[in-house]
Amino acid sequence: MRRFQEQPVASREAFRIREKMPSTQKPMRYGHTEGHTDVCFDDTGSCIVTCGSDGDVRIWENLDDDDPKSINVGEKAYSFALKNGRLVTAVSNNTVQIHTFPEGAPDGILTRFTTNANHVVFNRDGTKIAAGSSDFMVKVVEVTDSSQQKTFRGHDAPVLSLSFDPQDAFLTSASCDGSVRIWKISDQTCVTSWPLLRKCNDVINAKSICRLAWQPKSGKLLAVPVEKVVKLYRRETWDNQFDLSDNFITQTLSIVTWSPCGQYVAAGSVDGCIAVWNVDTQECMERMKHEKSYTICGLAWHPKGGQIAYTDTEGNLGLLENVCNRDGKKSGGKASSAVTKDYNDLFDEDDDFLNTDLIEPRSSPKVLSNEEDDDDDDLMLASGHPRQRGAIIEDDENSLDAALMKVNSNLEKDDDNDQNGSIPVLPISTTQRPFYDGPMPTPQQKPFQSGSTPSHLTHRFMVWNSIGIIRCYNDEQDNAIDVEFHDTSIHHATHLPNSLNHTMADLSSEAILLACESTEELASKLHCVHFSSWDSNKEWTVDMPKDEDIEAICLGQGWAACATSAMLTRVFTIGGVQKEIFSLPGSVVSMAGHGEQLVVIYHRGTGFDGDQCLGVQLIELGKKKRQVLRGDPLPLTRKSYLMWVGFSAEGTPCYVDSEGIVKMLNRGLGNTWIPVCDTREYCKGKSDHYWVIGIHENPQQLRCIPCKGARFPPTLPRPAVAILSFKLPYCQITTEKGQMEEQFWRSVVFHNHLDYLSKNGYEYDENAKNEAAKEQQELLMKLFALSCKLEREFRCVELADFMTQNAVNLAIKYASRSRKLILAQRLSEMAVEKATEMAAPEEDDDEEDDFRNHLNAGYSNSATEWSQPRVRNLLHEQEMEDSKEADAVEEVEEMPEMQKFKGQNPFCKTVGLPEMSTPKSAVITSSSQGRVNPFKVLANQKDPTAHSANILDNMSKFSKNTPTPNSRAVNKQKSPVIKPLIPKPKSKQALAATFFQPRPAHAGGKTVEEREEKAENILPEIQPAATENTENKRPKTGFQMWLEENRESILADNPDLEEADIIKEGMSRFRVLSSDERMVWTEKAKGGAASNSAEAKKRKRPTDAKNEGKEKLEEKSKEESSLPKKRKPLDPSTNVRLSAFAFKQS
């Protein structure tokens, strides 16, 4: 790297080699639909003119012009030329026609071809045009007299491009046959031909459109883009003088154009690169890269230099400013870019000392500013102004060692010294500061209406949503608005005049909302057509204050809103009453409404490096007004902008960005945004897009319109609506596990709206909620089974945490069948925890209820419903692998006789364990505490008999009514009824030791009655021998009496058995006995009270004839409590729950 001579190190550091970014490259904007797009300046350079495949010629006052004049010249425009107020276009009807400019009035047809013309050009004075067609012919036509035509034949393929010699002696043409020909106009002969291009059979297959050009004024050189170089041929001799190339160009060049001074050549490539060369020095002066690497198909130099307009094959228009002017120097004036003006405050402007010209050697490149240069040997003099940069000297065999800046006006240029490389050394100002080299700010996105096409179109959609379509026609024949409803029962189609030039619209099932911008005479207006009003006056209009324009509008249920340029949001009733006004932190981008919800998107700051910095506010305008989202950042895809914002049909906020990513508000995760679809995955072509018009959560549908080669659909023919499916971007979506995870969470996200509707008092489909829950639990069970097969037991527990009680029961059953005992135990504990969590919130709600209600709830439902999921877990495990003691545990929880026992863990070993003390108040135990016995009587009660009578009395009264949800609550106060069973410390070990033992083979075929008798008889033996009050002592059961007599026989056969194993073996032997034998032991235990059995049969509930043992116990409890009335049978629902709680369903 070369440095300035004799400069201090600190000063030399200001000159750094870096890759330059074009600081005056304005962001591109939408100009036309996708396809070939041409561009030029008018004769004075006051406006930019473009044409595109949409058949329109647009006149732009500048790049920021949001309302360009549009002239429709045909269905599709392939090329155009402009000179002396005449606009010549090559259109799709195979004609070359002429219009007046800028009026756009048709002025006849100049010539016709058998196929479409691909390129038209004017000669220097605008008296002739040349047109080349796909029928291989070239024609030269007099503009004033179209009958004067000359035809040039010789090409063997479609003609790509043409160029007039400035002296009107020669015409150059390029063709798909690979040749570039020079024609002599006077005698229509081919002077020479060069085989320079790749051959192809049609223009659309051509790698390059080969837009060649003659040097202005003199016409000494002809520039032809060939592959990665620009070849320059000398006039008359037709020799190749030299080639212009640069390492920056990596793809084929397709178009060249000369600067008005004839000193510079600009060329564009198929990958979006633009380079500018100095023809005298053959140096590359400017380098620019298209922001999205689209093919450059149009290139035009401003008539006065300094600017280059360009277009791409996507229909976008761009502008380069401060390009080399006609004197070979950089344009010293400030860039006219609005971006520059907006962000000048970011930089220092203390560069007043730089008020003189650069010393510019003849062999050195001209001074650059705001250009791209990727040569490693460039030197840049830093300037204090962000838009002007110092001299850049590129090292090659002709370049100088350094460039100098003049610090006073007395210094003169010395070309001779420049040629010899001898340059005087000048000091550099110490006030000089490095230029800004950080991220460049992104121009802010302009406001738009969701579901609308660009406002400059003559025929456009003002809105397309789930209610209907509003079209706007603004042409010479008509200026009107058509409203069409998808459901004609809402309202019939409507035709409205558009005398105020409304540009914004929204549509709901109640009204049509329109808005227009202000003019010099009229204020910005908000106009509403309230067609659902019951009175005769259905329209109202509101004028905005002076200098306040409406930028976005929306409708909700019973209200309308607009956001204005004053950064205000104004809310109105649907009838026109002004309501709230609130300020926005930034300028609005878009807004949408649904029901009582209003979402506003606005600029919350300045984005950088192509990113937008947007914020979102979500406000509920109902009776309880609240702000849900308080200006949170709106997450967009990198380098994208907002395309659509709205609500799903169910009321969930959604939006779509320019990269096709659809995101939805996830209310279940703290109002975060989750991507639910990538529409680009469904696009067949790179330039295809989907235009979103609506989102439905149930069924899951993304309604949109496919746009071939464009972002917006045309109004005619009527576009067809496509339905896309949603897919969350989860990892490994091709695997079975990834697919089920995606389906589960998508189901969760898309059914969050049901909880929102329920919470806010809206009606919703209960069946849909149940179906969604069923679908989710099925997916969780499939994932659970898959994890079990993969031996991922920890993952199984994690999955079970998402399950409901019933699903956890199934998981326990599956784990037991899979012989995963530890997993089944953990799931069983989790089931108890879930039951505790379900019951806990209900305690607070019923804390102040009447004490008697607590008793009712505790007896009738609390013990049954709350503990039912846990009992189901036991039932499922019993069917597979658990021991016979589980039946007895169920008996403990259900039978009123158990009131007489202290809380015990039925799974603990029974030898010598002291009874644990329990608190007086009723509490719901956690998984480590075992189950609740709602029928337990506290030992320290003075009169348990009286309390028991009172409890049963309450139960009999309450059982006549249907149980209510509140009846599940457990009394937090001191209760004589509910007392938890507090387990021993060994409960878990005992559970693992006994609960999950496999069932003996001979016990599998026993009847339900046998199990009932077993459950009835086993309980006293399982209970530990502890200190008891004599008044609470329970009579022995038949099994206990049988076990006492046969204990010695069992020990003789199995001397090593512990107490729990003795009981287990005794149960097995007791079940082998016949029903009559077991009945004898049962009657023996009861003391032969046959009358009790007969009375129990009379009172047996009709819906469950198998609960004989349970009814006997209830009869016994009634006798003890001396109730005067006979208890009525429980209602069927209560009966089913109690029977499911106590016994297995057959």
Coordinates of C-alpha atoms in Angstrom, one line a residue, residues 8 99 282 309 349 385 409 423 553 590 676 751 764 769 780 852-853 911 1132:
P8 CA 2.6 12.1 10.4
H99 CA -47.9 9.1 -27.5
Q282 CA -9.7 2.8 -18.4
A309 CA -31.3 5.6 -12.8
E349 CA -20.2 18.6 9.4
H385 CA -19.0 15.2 5.7
S409 CA -6.9 28.7 -3.5
I423 CA 3.8 15.6 -6.5
I553 CA -57.8 3.4 9.1
S590 CA -50.6 0.1 9.5
V676 CA -46.8 -20.3 11.9
H751 CA -56.6 -23.2 20.2
Y764 CA -67.2 -20.3 21.7
K769 CA -62.2 -27.2 22.6
L780 CA -48.8 -36.7 23.8
R852 CA -72.4 -26.5 56.5
N853 CA -71.6 -26.2 52.8
V911 CA -45.4 -54.3 62.1
P1132 CA -77.0 -41.7 38.8

